[in-house]
Coordinates of C-alpha atoms in Angstrom, one line a residue:
Chain A
M271 CA -0.1 0.1 0.1
A272 CA 2.7 2.3 0.9
G273 CA 4.5 1.6 -2.4
Y274 CA 1.3 2.1 -4.1
L275 CA 0.8 5.6 -2.4
A276 CA 4.3 6.8 -3.2
R277 CA 3.7 5.6 -6.8
R278 CA 0.7 7.3 -7.2
L279 CA 2.0 10.7 -5.6
L280 CA 4.9 10.8 -7.8
Q281 CA 2.7 10.0 -10.7
S282 CA 0.4 13.1 -9.8
A283 CA 3.5 15.3 -9.5
G284 CA 4.4 14.4 -12.9
V285 CA 1.3 15.3 -14.4
L286 CA 1.1 18.7 -12.3
W287 CA 4.6 19.4 -13.4
A288 CA 3.6 18.0 -17.6
A289 CA 0.5 20.5 -17.0
F290 CA 2.8 23.4 -16.0
T291 CA 5.6 22.7 -19.0
L292 CA 2.6 22.7 -21.5
S293 CA 0.5 26.0 -20.4
F294 CA 4.2 27.4 -20.2
L295 CA 4.9 26.2 -23.6
I296 CA 1.3 27.5 -25.2
L297 CA 1.2 30.6 -23.5
Y298 CA 4.8 31.8 -23.6
L299 CA 5.9 30.5 -26.7
L300 CA 2.9 31.5 -29.2
P301 CA 3.1 34.8 -30.7
S302 CA 1.9 37.2 -28.2
D303 CA 3.8 40.2 -26.4
P304 CA 2.1 40.8 -22.9
I305 CA 4.5 43.8 -22.2
S306 CA 3.6 45.5 -25.7
M307 CA -0.1 44.4 -25.0
M308 CA 0.0 46.2 -21.8
V309 CA 2.0 49.3 -23.0
D310 CA -0.5 49.6 -26.1
G311 CA -3.2 50.1 -23.2
V312 CA -1.5 52.8 -21.4
A313 CA 0.5 54.8 -24.0
E314 CA 0.1 56.1 -27.7
A315 CA 2.0 54.2 -30.1
G316 CA 5.3 56.0 -30.5
T317 CA 5.6 57.7 -27.3
L318 CA 7.0 54.5 -25.9
D319 CA 10.3 54.7 -23.6
P320 CA 12.7 51.8 -24.7
A321 CA 14.1 52.1 -21.2
A322 CA 10.9 51.8 -19.5
T323 CA 9.8 48.8 -21.6
A324 CA 12.8 47.1 -20.8
Q325 CA 12.5 47.7 -17.1
L326 CA 9.0 46.6 -17.3
K327 CA 10.2 43.3 -19.1
A328 CA 12.9 42.7 -16.3
R329 CA 10.4 43.1 -13.6
Y330 CA 8.1 40.3 -15.3
G331 CA 11.3 38.2 -15.8
L332 CA 10.7 38.4 -19.5
D333 CA 14.2 39.8 -20.7
L334 CA 15.8 36.4 -19.9
P335 CA 16.2 33.2 -22.4
V336 CA 13.0 31.1 -22.5
W337 CA 14.6 28.2 -20.4
Q338 CA 15.8 30.6 -17.6
Q339 CA 12.0 32.1 -17.6
Y340 CA 10.7 28.2 -17.7
L341 CA 13.1 27.3 -14.9
Q342 CA 12.4 30.4 -12.9
S343 CA 8.8 30.3 -13.0
L344 CA 8.9 26.3 -12.5
R345 CA 10.8 27.0 -9.2
G346 CA 8.2 29.6 -8.1
A347 CA 5.3 27.3 -9.1
V348 CA 7.0 24.8 -6.9
G349 CA 6.9 26.9 -3.9
G350 CA 3.3 28.4 -4.6
D351 CA 4.3 31.6 -6.3
L352 CA 2.8 31.9 -9.6
G353 CA 4.1 35.2 -10.7
L354 CA 2.8 38.6 -11.0
S355 CA -0.2 39.3 -13.0
I356 CA 0.6 41.6 -16.0
T357 CA -2.5 44.1 -15.8
T358 CA -2.8 44.7 -12.0
G359 CA 0.8 43.8 -11.1
R360 CA -0.3 41.5 -8.0
P361 CA 0.6 38.2 -7.1
V362 CA -1.6 35.7 -9.1
T363 CA -1.6 33.5 -5.9
G364 CA -3.3 36.5 -4.1
L365 CA -5.5 37.2 -7.0
I366 CA -6.8 33.6 -7.2
G367 CA -7.0 33.6 -3.4
T368 CA -9.6 36.4 -3.1
A369 CA -11.6 35.3 -5.7
L370 CA -11.8 31.7 -4.7
P371 CA -14.3 31.9 -2.0
S372 CA -16.9 33.1 -4.4
T373 CA -16.4 30.2 -6.8
L374 CA -16.4 27.6 -4.1
A375 CA -20.0 28.8 -2.8
L376 CA -21.1 28.7 -6.6
A377 CA -19.2 25.4 -7.3
G378 CA -20.4 23.7 -4.4
A379 CA -23.8 24.9 -4.3
A380 CA -23.9 23.9 -8.0
L381 CA -22.5 20.3 -7.2
G382 CA -25.2 19.6 -4.5
L383 CA -28.1 20.5 -6.9
A384 CA -26.6 18.6 -9.5
L385 CA -25.8 15.3 -7.2
L386 CA -29.6 15.7 -5.9
A387 CA -31.0 16.1 -9.6
G388 CA -28.6 13.7 -11.2
A389 CA -29.1 10.9 -8.8
G390 CA -32.8 11.5 -8.4
L391 CA -33.3 11.3 -12.1
A392 CA -30.7 8.4 -12.5
V393 CA -32.8 6.2 -9.9
A394 CA -36.1 7.5 -11.1
T395 CA -35.1 6.2 -14.2
A396 CA -34.1 2.9 -13.2
W397 CA -37.2 2.7 -11.0
T398 CA -40.2 3.4 -13.6
R399 CA -41.9 0.4 -15.4
S400 CA -43.3 2.8 -17.5
R401 CA -41.4 2.4 -20.8
R402 CA -42.5 5.9 -22.4
L403 CA -41.3 7.5 -19.1
K404 CA -38.0 5.7 -19.1
A405 CA -37.6 7.0 -22.4
F406 CA -38.5 10.6 -21.5
L407 CA -36.1 10.5 -18.6
R408 CA -33.3 9.1 -20.6
A409 CA -33.4 11.8 -23.2
L410 CA -33.4 14.2 -20.7
P411 CA -29.4 14.4 -20.0
P412 CA -28.4 14.5 -23.6
V413 CA -31.0 17.5 -24.3
S414 CA -29.8 19.4 -21.2
T415 CA -26.1 19.1 -22.2
A416 CA -27.3 20.5 -25.8
L417 CA -27.9 23.7 -24.2
P418 CA -25.5 26.8 -24.1
T419 CA -24.8 27.5 -20.3
F420 CA -24.7 31.0 -21.0
W421 CA -28.0 31.0 -22.8
V422 CA -29.7 29.0 -19.9
G423 CA -28.3 31.7 -17.4
L424 CA -29.8 34.6 -19.4
V425 CA -33.2 32.7 -19.8
L426 CA -33.0 32.1 -16.0
V427 CA -32.7 35.8 -15.4
Q428 CA -35.2 37.0 -17.7
I429 CA -37.8 34.3 -16.2
F430 CA -37.2 34.8 -12.4
S431 CA -35.6 38.3 -12.2
F432 CA -37.3 40.2 -14.6
G433 CA -40.3 38.2 -15.2
L434 CA -41.5 37.0 -12.0
R435 CA -39.3 39.5 -10.1
L436 CA -38.4 36.7 -7.5
L437 CA -34.6 36.6 -7.4
P438 CA -31.5 38.8 -8.0
A439 CA -30.5 39.1 -11.6
F440 CA -26.8 40.1 -11.2
G441 CA -24.3 40.6 -8.5
D442 CA -23.0 38.6 -5.7
S443 CA -23.2 40.6 -2.3
A444 CA -25.9 38.3 -0.5
P445 CA -26.3 34.3 -0.1
V446 CA -29.6 34.6 -2.4
H447 CA -27.2 35.8 -5.5
V448 CA -26.1 32.2 -5.6
I449 CA -29.4 30.3 -6.6
L450 CA -29.7 31.2 -10.2
P451 CA -26.0 30.8 -11.2
A452 CA -26.0 27.5 -9.3
L453 CA -29.0 26.7 -11.2
T454 CA -27.3 27.1 -14.7
L455 CA -24.0 25.6 -13.6
A456 CA -25.9 22.7 -12.0
L457 CA -27.8 21.9 -15.6
P458 CA -24.7 20.5 -17.2
T459 CA -23.2 18.9 -14.4
G460 CA -26.3 17.1 -13.0
A461 CA -26.8 15.6 -16.9
V462 CA -23.3 14.4 -16.6
I463 CA -24.2 12.8 -13.4
A464 CA -27.5 11.5 -14.5
Q465 CA -26.3 9.9 -17.5
V466 CA -23.1 8.2 -15.8
L467 CA -24.9 6.9 -12.8
G468 CA -27.7 5.8 -15.0
D469 CA -25.6 3.8 -17.1
A470 CA -23.7 1.9 -14.2
L471 CA -27.2 1.4 -12.7
E472 CA -28.4 -0.1 -15.9
S473 CA -25.5 -2.5 -16.0
T474 CA -25.3 -3.2 -12.2
L475 CA -29.2 -4.2 -12.6
H476 CA -28.1 -6.9 -15.1
R477 CA -25.5 -8.4 -12.9
P478 CA -25.6 -11.9 -11.4
F479 CA -26.1 -10.7 -8.0
I480 CA -29.1 -8.7 -8.4
A481 CA -30.9 -11.9 -10.0
T482 CA -29.8 -13.5 -6.5
A483 CA -30.9 -11.1 -4.1
R484 CA -34.1 -10.9 -6.7
A485 CA -34.4 -14.7 -6.3
K486 CA -34.1 -14.7 -2.5
G487 CA -37.1 -12.0 -2.3
V488 CA -35.5 -8.9 -1.7
S489 CA -37.6 -6.3 -2.3
R490 CA -37.4 -4.0 -5.4
R491 CA -36.8 -0.6 -3.2
R492 CA -33.9 -2.6 -1.5
I493 CA -32.4 -4.1 -4.5
L494 CA -32.1 -0.5 -6.4
G495 CA -31.3 1.5 -3.2
H496 CA -29.0 -0.7 -1.5
H497 CA -28.0 -3.6 -3.7
A498 CA -27.6 -1.7 -7.2
F499 CA -27.0 2.0 -6.1
R500 CA -23.9 1.3 -4.1
P501 CA -21.6 -0.2 -6.4
A502 CA -23.0 1.9 -9.4
A503 CA -22.1 4.8 -7.4
V504 CA -18.4 3.8 -6.8
N505 CA -18.5 3.1 -10.4
A506 CA -19.5 6.7 -11.3
L507 CA -16.9 8.0 -9.0
T508 CA -14.5 7.5 -11.9
V509 CA -16.0 10.9 -13.2
A510 CA -15.6 12.6 -10.2
G511 CA -12.2 14.7 -11.3
V512 CA -14.0 15.5 -14.6
I513 CA -17.1 16.9 -12.8
V514 CA -15.2 19.5 -10.5
G515 CA -12.9 20.3 -13.3
N516 CA -16.2 21.2 -15.5
L517 CA -17.8 23.0 -12.9
L518 CA -14.5 25.2 -12.3
A519 CA -14.4 25.9 -16.3
G520 CA -18.0 26.4 -16.4
S521 CA -17.9 29.0 -13.7
V522 CA -16.2 31.1 -16.4
V523 CA -19.1 31.2 -18.2
V524 CA -21.6 31.5 -15.5
E525 CA -19.6 34.3 -13.4
T526 CA -19.6 36.3 -16.5
V527 CA -23.2 36.2 -17.1
F528 CA -24.1 36.7 -13.7
A529 CA -21.3 39.4 -13.1
R530 CA -19.8 37.4 -9.8
N531 CA -16.3 38.2 -8.9
G532 CA -15.1 34.7 -8.7
V533 CA -12.1 32.8 -10.5
G534 CA -14.3 32.4 -13.8
R535 CA -14.6 36.1 -14.1
L536 CA -10.8 36.6 -13.1
T537 CA -10.2 34.1 -16.0
Q538 CA -12.2 35.8 -18.4
Q539 CA -10.7 39.4 -17.8
A540 CA -7.3 38.1 -17.9
V541 CA -8.0 36.0 -21.0
L542 CA -9.5 39.5 -22.5
T543 CA -6.1 41.3 -21.4
Q544 CA -3.9 38.5 -22.5
D545 CA -2.7 38.6 -18.6
I546 CA -0.5 35.3 -19.3
P547 CA 0.4 34.3 -15.6
V548 CA -2.9 34.7 -14.3
V549 CA -4.1 32.0 -17.2
Q550 CA -1.7 29.5 -16.6
G551 CA -2.4 29.8 -12.7
V552 CA -5.8 29.2 -13.2
V553 CA -4.9 26.6 -15.5
M554 CA -2.6 25.2 -13.0
L555 CA -5.5 25.4 -10.1
C556 CA -7.8 23.6 -12.4
A557 CA -5.0 20.8 -13.0
T558 CA -4.4 20.5 -9.2
V559 CA -8.0 19.8 -8.5
F560 CA -8.1 17.3 -10.8
V561 CA -5.4 15.5 -10.1
V562 CA -6.0 15.8 -6.1
I563 CA -9.4 14.5 -6.5
N564 CA -8.4 11.6 -8.7
L565 CA -5.7 10.7 -6.4
A566 CA -8.5 10.8 -3.7
V567 CA -10.8 8.6 -5.4
D568 CA -8.3 6.2 -6.4
L569 CA -7.1 6.0 -2.8
A570 CA -10.8 5.6 -1.6
Y571 CA -11.5 3.1 -3.7
P572 CA -10.4 0.1 -1.7
L573 CA -12.4 1.7 1.4
L574 CA -15.6 2.1 -0.7
D575 CA -15.4 -1.2 -2.6
P576 CA -14.1 -4.4 -1.1
R577 CA -13.7 -6.3 -4.2
I578 CA -10.7 -4.1 -4.9
A579 CA -9.1 -4.3 -1.5
A580 CA -9.4 -8.0 -1.9
A581 CA -7.4 -8.1 -5.2
S582 CA -4.4 -5.9 -4.4
G583 CA -4.3 -2.5 -6.3
P584 CA -7.1 -1.0 -8.3
A585 CA -8.8 -3.1 -11.4
V586 CA -7.3 -2.0 -14.5
S587 CA -9.7 -2.4 -17.5
G588 CA -8.4 -3.7 -20.8
P589 CA -8.1 -1.0 -23.8
G590 CA -10.6 -0.2 -26.0
R591 CA -14.0 -0.9 -25.2
P592 CA -15.6 -4.1 -24.0
A593 CA -16.2 -6.2 -27.4
D594 CA -17.9 -9.4 -27.3
P595 CA -19.8 -10.0 -23.7
A596 CA -18.0 -13.6 -23.4
A597 CA -14.8 -11.9 -23.0
V598 CA -16.0 -9.5 -20.5
A599 CA -17.5 -12.2 -18.3
A600 CA -14.3 -13.5 -17.2
P601 CA -14.4 -16.0 -14.4
A602 CA -12.2 -13.5 -12.0
T603 CA -15.3 -11.4 -12.1
T604 CA -18.4 -13.6 -11.4
P605 CA -17.7 -15.2 -8.1
R606 CA -16.4 -11.9 -6.5
D607 CA -20.2 -10.3 -7.5
E608 CA -21.8 -13.1 -5.6
E609 CA -19.4 -11.8 -2.4
L610 CA -21.6 -8.6 -2.3
V611 CA -25.0 -10.4 -1.7
H612 CA -25.4 -10.8 1.9
A613 CA -29.0 -10.1 2.3
Chain B
M73 CA -18.3 16.3 -23.5
P74 CA -19.9 13.4 -22.4
E75 CA -20.7 10.8 -24.7
T76 CA -24.7 11.0 -24.4
V77 CA -27.0 8.3 -24.9
L78 CA -30.3 8.8 -26.3
Q79 CA -30.9 5.2 -28.0
A80 CA -33.8 3.8 -26.2
R81 CA -32.9 0.3 -25.7
Q82 CA -36.0 -1.6 -24.6
S83 CA -34.4 -3.3 -21.6
A84 CA -37.1 -5.5 -20.9
T85 CA -38.0 -5.2 -17.7
P86 CA -36.6 -8.0 -15.5
A87 CA -39.3 -10.8 -14.2
T88 CA -40.3 -9.3 -11.2
P89 CA -41.2 -11.2 -8.4
A90 CA -43.8 -9.0 -7.0
V91 CA -46.1 -9.3 -10.4
P92 CA -45.6 -12.7 -11.5
V93 CA -49.1 -13.0 -13.2
A94 CA -48.5 -10.1 -15.3
G95 CA -45.7 -11.4 -17.0
P96 CA -47.3 -14.0 -19.4
T97 CA -50.4 -11.8 -20.1
R98 CA -48.3 -8.7 -20.9
R99 CA -45.9 -10.7 -23.2
P100 CA -47.5 -10.6 -26.6
S101 CA -48.2 -7.1 -26.6
R102 CA -44.6 -6.3 -26.1
S103 CA -43.1 -8.7 -28.7
R104 CA -42.4 -6.5 -31.5
G105 CA -44.2 -7.7 -34.5
L106 CA -44.7 -5.9 -38.2
R107 CA -47.7 -3.6 -36.4
G108 CA -45.3 -2.6 -33.5
A109 CA -42.3 -1.9 -35.6
L110 CA -43.9 0.3 -38.3
P111 CA -44.8 2.9 -36.1
T112 CA -41.6 2.8 -33.9
W113 CA -39.5 2.8 -37.1
L114 CA -41.6 5.9 -38.4
V115 CA -41.0 7.8 -34.6
R116 CA -37.1 6.9 -34.7
H117 CA -36.5 7.9 -37.9
G118 CA -39.1 10.7 -38.0
G119 CA -36.6 12.3 -35.4
T120 CA -33.8 12.0 -37.8
V121 CA -35.7 13.0 -40.8
L122 CA -36.4 16.3 -38.6
A123 CA -32.6 16.9 -37.2
G124 CA -31.6 16.1 -41.2
A125 CA -34.0 19.0 -41.9
V126 CA -32.9 21.5 -39.6
L127 CA -29.3 21.0 -40.5
L128 CA -29.8 21.4 -43.9
L129 CA -31.6 24.5 -43.3
V130 CA -28.6 25.5 -41.0
I131 CA -26.5 24.8 -43.8
T132 CA -28.3 26.4 -46.2
A133 CA -28.1 29.7 -43.8
A134 CA -24.2 29.4 -43.6
V135 CA -23.7 28.8 -47.8
T136 CA -26.3 30.9 -49.3
P137 CA -27.7 33.3 -46.6
H138 CA -29.3 35.5 -48.8
L139 CA -31.9 33.0 -50.0
L140 CA -33.1 32.7 -46.4
A141 CA -33.0 36.5 -45.7
P142 CA -33.3 39.1 -48.3
G143 CA -32.5 42.0 -45.7
D144 CA -28.9 43.2 -44.9
P145 CA -27.8 41.8 -41.4
L146 CA -25.9 45.3 -41.0
L147 CA -28.7 47.7 -42.1
S148 CA -29.5 49.2 -39.1
V149 CA -33.1 51.4 -39.3
P150 CA -33.3 53.8 -36.1
S151 CA -36.6 54.0 -36.7
H152 CA -37.1 50.3 -36.0
R153 CA -35.1 49.8 -33.2
L154 CA -36.2 47.5 -30.5
R155 CA -39.2 45.9 -32.5
P156 CA -40.6 42.6 -31.1
P157 CA -40.9 39.7 -33.3
G158 CA -43.7 40.3 -36.0
P159 CA -44.4 39.6 -39.5
Q160 CA -42.3 42.4 -40.4
H161 CA -39.3 41.1 -38.6
W162 CA -39.6 37.7 -37.9
F163 CA -37.4 37.6 -34.8
G164 CA -37.4 41.4 -33.9
T165 CA -34.8 44.0 -34.2
D166 CA -31.9 44.8 -32.2
Q167 CA -31.0 48.5 -30.5
L168 CA -29.8 49.8 -33.8
G169 CA -32.7 48.6 -35.7
R170 CA -31.0 45.6 -37.6
D171 CA -33.2 42.6 -38.0
L172 CA -32.2 39.7 -36.0
Y173 CA -33.4 37.1 -38.1
A174 CA -31.2 38.3 -41.0
R175 CA -28.2 38.5 -38.3
I176 CA -29.0 35.1 -37.1
V177 CA -28.8 33.6 -41.0
Y178 CA -25.8 35.6 -41.8
G179 CA -23.9 34.5 -38.6
A180 CA -24.8 30.7 -39.5
G181 CA -21.9 30.8 -42.1
R182 CA -19.1 32.3 -39.3
S183 CA -20.4 29.8 -36.7
L184 CA -20.9 26.7 -38.9
T185 CA -17.1 27.6 -40.6
A186 CA -15.4 27.7 -37.3
T187 CA -17.0 24.5 -36.0
T188 CA -16.2 22.4 -39.0
L189 CA -12.7 24.1 -38.9
A190 CA -12.3 23.1 -34.8
V191 CA -13.8 19.8 -35.4
G192 CA -11.4 19.3 -39.0
I193 CA -8.2 20.0 -36.8
A194 CA -8.9 18.1 -34.0
L195 CA -9.9 15.2 -36.2
G196 CA -6.8 15.7 -38.4
V197 CA -4.2 16.0 -35.7
G198 CA -5.9 13.8 -33.3
S199 CA -6.1 10.8 -35.9
V200 CA -2.5 11.5 -36.9
L201 CA -1.3 11.6 -33.4
G202 CA -3.5 8.5 -32.5
L203 CA -1.9 6.6 -35.7
L204 CA 1.2 7.2 -34.9
A205 CA 1.0 6.2 -31.3
G206 CA -0.9 3.1 -31.9
A207 CA 1.3 2.0 -35.0
V208 CA 4.6 3.0 -33.7
G209 CA 4.4 2.2 -30.2
G210 CA 7.3 1.9 -27.7
T211 CA 8.4 5.8 -26.7
V212 CA 6.5 7.5 -29.2
D213 CA 3.3 6.0 -27.6
T214 CA 4.3 7.0 -24.1
V215 CA 5.2 10.1 -25.0
L216 CA 2.1 10.9 -26.8
M217 CA -0.3 9.4 -24.8
R218 CA 1.1 11.1 -21.3
T219 CA 0.9 14.2 -23.1
V220 CA -2.8 13.2 -23.9
D221 CA -3.3 12.4 -20.6
V222 CA -2.5 16.0 -19.4
L223 CA -4.4 17.7 -22.0
L224 CA -7.1 15.8 -20.5
S225 CA -6.4 16.8 -17.3
V226 CA -7.5 20.3 -17.9
P227 CA -11.1 21.0 -18.8
S228 CA -11.3 21.6 -22.3
L229 CA -13.1 25.1 -22.3
L230 CA -10.1 26.3 -20.1
L231 CA -7.5 25.0 -22.5
S232 CA -9.1 26.7 -25.4
L233 CA -9.1 30.0 -23.1
A234 CA -5.4 29.5 -22.6
L235 CA -4.8 28.8 -26.4
V236 CA -7.1 31.7 -26.9
T237 CA -4.9 34.1 -24.9
A238 CA -1.8 32.9 -26.8
L239 CA -3.4 32.9 -30.2
G240 CA -5.2 36.4 -30.0
F241 CA -8.9 36.8 -30.8
G242 CA -10.9 36.4 -33.8
T243 CA -13.2 33.8 -35.1
V244 CA -10.2 31.4 -36.7
N245 CA -8.3 31.5 -33.4
V246 CA -11.4 30.6 -31.6
A247 CA -11.8 27.5 -34.1
I248 CA -8.0 26.6 -33.4
A249 CA -8.3 26.6 -30.1
V250 CA -11.5 24.7 -29.5
G251 CA -10.1 22.3 -32.4
V252 CA -7.0 21.8 -30.2
S253 CA -8.6 21.3 -27.2
L254 CA -10.5 18.5 -28.6
V255 CA -7.6 16.6 -30.1
A256 CA -6.7 14.5 -27.1
S257 CA -10.0 12.6 -27.3
F258 CA -9.3 12.1 -31.0
A259 CA -6.1 10.8 -30.5
R260 CA -7.1 8.5 -27.6
V261 CA -9.8 6.7 -29.6
M262 CA -7.9 6.4 -32.9
R263 CA -4.8 4.9 -30.8
S264 CA -7.4 2.0 -29.2
E265 CA -9.0 1.5 -32.6
V266 CA -5.4 1.0 -34.1
L267 CA -4.4 -1.3 -31.3
R268 CA -7.2 -3.5 -31.9
V269 CA -6.6 -3.6 -35.5
K270 CA -3.1 -4.0 -35.5
H271 CA -3.3 -7.6 -34.5
A272 CA -6.2 -8.7 -36.7
P273 CA -5.8 -11.7 -39.1
Y274 CA -6.0 -9.9 -42.0
I275 CA -2.8 -7.6 -41.2
E276 CA -1.2 -10.9 -40.0
A277 CA -1.8 -12.0 -43.5
A278 CA -0.9 -8.8 -45.3
R279 CA 2.5 -8.7 -43.2
A280 CA 3.1 -12.2 -44.3
S281 CA 2.3 -11.5 -48.1
G282 CA 5.2 -9.3 -48.0
V283 CA 3.2 -5.6 -47.9
R284 CA 5.4 -3.0 -46.4
P285 CA 4.5 -1.3 -42.8
A286 CA 3.7 2.1 -44.8
G287 CA 1.4 0.4 -46.9
I288 CA -0.2 -1.8 -44.1
L289 CA -0.7 1.5 -42.2
A290 CA -2.3 3.3 -44.9
R291 CA -4.2 0.5 -46.7
H292 CA -5.2 -1.8 -44.0
I293 CA -5.1 -0.4 -40.5
L294 CA -6.3 3.3 -41.5
P295 CA -9.4 2.1 -43.1
N296 CA -10.3 -0.5 -40.2
S297 CA -9.8 2.2 -37.6
V298 CA -11.3 5.4 -38.9
L299 CA -15.1 4.6 -38.5
P300 CA -15.1 5.1 -34.7
V301 CA -13.2 8.4 -35.2
L302 CA -15.6 9.4 -38.2
S303 CA -18.2 9.0 -35.5
L304 CA -16.5 10.7 -32.6
A305 CA -16.5 14.0 -35.0
A306 CA -19.9 13.6 -35.3
V307 CA -20.7 13.4 -31.8
E308 CA -18.5 16.4 -31.0
F309 CA -19.7 18.8 -33.7
G310 CA -22.9 19.9 -31.5
G311 CA -20.3 20.0 -28.4
A312 CA -17.9 22.4 -30.9
V313 CA -20.9 24.6 -31.6
L314 CA -21.5 24.9 -28.0
A315 CA -18.0 25.7 -27.1
I316 CA -17.3 28.1 -30.0
S317 CA -20.3 30.1 -29.2
A318 CA -19.4 29.9 -25.7
L319 CA -16.0 31.7 -26.5
S320 CA -17.4 34.1 -28.8
F321 CA -19.9 35.0 -26.1
L322 CA -17.4 35.6 -23.8
G323 CA -15.9 38.3 -26.3
F324 CA -13.1 36.5 -28.0
G325 CA -14.8 35.7 -31.2
A326 CA -15.5 38.1 -34.4
A327 CA -15.1 41.8 -34.0
P328 CA -18.3 43.7 -33.0
P329 CA -20.5 44.5 -36.6
T330 CA -20.2 41.0 -37.6
P331 CA -22.8 38.4 -36.6
E332 CA -21.7 35.4 -34.7
W333 CA -24.0 33.5 -32.8
G334 CA -22.6 33.6 -29.3
S335 CA -21.8 37.4 -29.6
L336 CA -25.3 38.0 -30.6
I337 CA -26.4 36.3 -27.4
A338 CA -23.7 38.5 -25.5
D339 CA -25.2 41.8 -27.2
G340 CA -29.1 40.9 -25.9
R341 CA -27.6 40.8 -22.6
N342 CA -28.1 44.5 -21.9
Y343 CA -31.4 44.2 -23.1
L344 CA -32.7 41.4 -21.2
A345 CA -35.4 43.1 -19.1
T346 CA -36.8 44.9 -22.3
A347 CA -36.1 43.1 -25.5
W348 CA -36.3 39.1 -24.3
W349 CA -35.9 38.1 -28.3
L350 CA -32.2 39.6 -28.3
S351 CA -30.8 36.6 -26.4
T352 CA -33.4 34.2 -26.3
L353 CA -34.0 33.8 -30.2
P354 CA -30.3 33.1 -31.3
G355 CA -29.9 30.7 -28.3
L356 CA -32.5 28.7 -29.6
V357 CA -31.3 28.4 -32.9
I358 CA -27.7 27.0 -31.1
V359 CA -30.1 24.6 -29.3
A360 CA -31.8 23.6 -32.2
T361 CA -28.4 23.1 -34.4
V362 CA -27.0 21.1 -31.4
L363 CA -29.6 18.9 -30.9
A364 CA -30.0 18.1 -34.5
A365 CA -26.4 17.5 -34.7
N366 CA -26.4 15.3 -31.7
V367 CA -29.4 13.3 -32.8
L368 CA -28.0 12.8 -36.7
A369 CA -24.7 11.6 -34.8
R370 CA -26.4 9.1 -33.0
A371 CA -28.3 8.0 -35.8
L372 CA -25.0 7.6 -37.8
A373 CA -23.3 5.8 -34.8
P374 CA -24.9 2.6 -34.0
E375 CA -23.7 0.9 -37.1
E376 CA -20.4 1.8 -36.4
H377 CA -20.4 0.7 -32.7
R378 CA -21.4 -2.6 -33.2

């Protein structure tokens, strides 16, 4: 276990390093010159003092050769220093730090809503016996992923703020301001959860141990809520990293729509002003969150799923898709399924 | 973008112990005879036909906008500002008195070209990388696939935002950014297909009969592994429309006077309280396009995913 943990930690650090390097390559090697962008905003062309420009470049370390810039910023990033914002001159970590609570509140509320609605929808789809209703419920997640998030936000504002005058439209001064943005952000997230959990539930319900439980006379409710839901939820945990990453990315759009001062708005402003250090900081934040969540999920698996604890290390599925059922129904999985039934 | 599953696979409700009597009596009505199959066929293909019609309309708007909208999308008639939808202006007018319908129709070209460019980049670059990784293997495979893993660890919207920061603004740059952000998933699918095909008996046969590696790659591996990638391209099309309109909504797309779907919605944002149509109607057009693309993609997919 200790060896596994060490290997996983090393792997995570490797991914983070690669994300840093890749974002550095993209942001610093492609043709954009942040200093001239910044100076353009301040002074008229031609009135530029070359000495002042050089001083500015030196301040942001942009006068050094690229590899030295890279090493310098990597050293900083390891120590938690992501450099200075080009437009404001303030440290990037500080900017993200002040914006983070608002985004966390939004993402947390959205995740809660999405979990409730998504799991509810998945369970309802598995529960209903009406074929029409099942088909209808199953069509909901694909339809909701086809809606542009920013448009949903604007329509909600029109209905609830300007039409019904129930909720405030823009801003983030009071807790009530979080409702509409959270609903907007929860829609695509909930759709993903409903889809992944629904698929997992459906495949779990066709497993032999469910048939065994049913044969033993376990009630439908207990089969769905206990026997099928738990392994399906563990399966669905694999997408936790993607879901949280998408919540953060979605906050860029949602916070812009609702004029909330969070990390998403900060990102949008940074892209608009080509504030490269801030953009890289946000990319690193997302990559870190993704890596940490995946690490946590991997480490939590043996605790949640006794089958994985029994087989040392997490199960690795073969590449590609499960081609023929005969190959998938390997003898190794069937006996372990039966262990799950302790009704 | 998660792969969405619409196909209503009729999972025969497992015989429940609670109502064992209902089983045999209900059985005949459920079996799909000719009588049951025809309406089902119509219902299923009716949706596909509708989706095809919507997409055809959008493509017509993109290629020959003047056929659908005789008006000028940039012509502003100050006396007609902020008119609600009506017989004269189907989708109403904006704050400068420009016809919204004409602007949406003329915006289709830009939005659709950008989407096609994005999906084309993802398809082209992703396929080449996946083909290389799968066919060459070894270090090339490891390096490429680790890079793909890293790309997938950053949400695609954020990745395209980073690319837009570096590339600069404009429709083409937005399209490139969205395309590159999709490359990773295409490379992954292509690689797994190549690996699946690589050890098939006919490849072995080709090798045994002396076909050179390049020939095997081009004539045997590529044609047999490209279909799932093409079907992924169809699936990602709708997602790319959304991603591009989101970036253009955020203000990184075309410069102001030119209509583009995302920026039309962004413009309407300032008139939410008074002119609902300005942001709602372009959004509905995006929704219809994405839904139609997704329905068609799914109609094409099953044959290839078998």
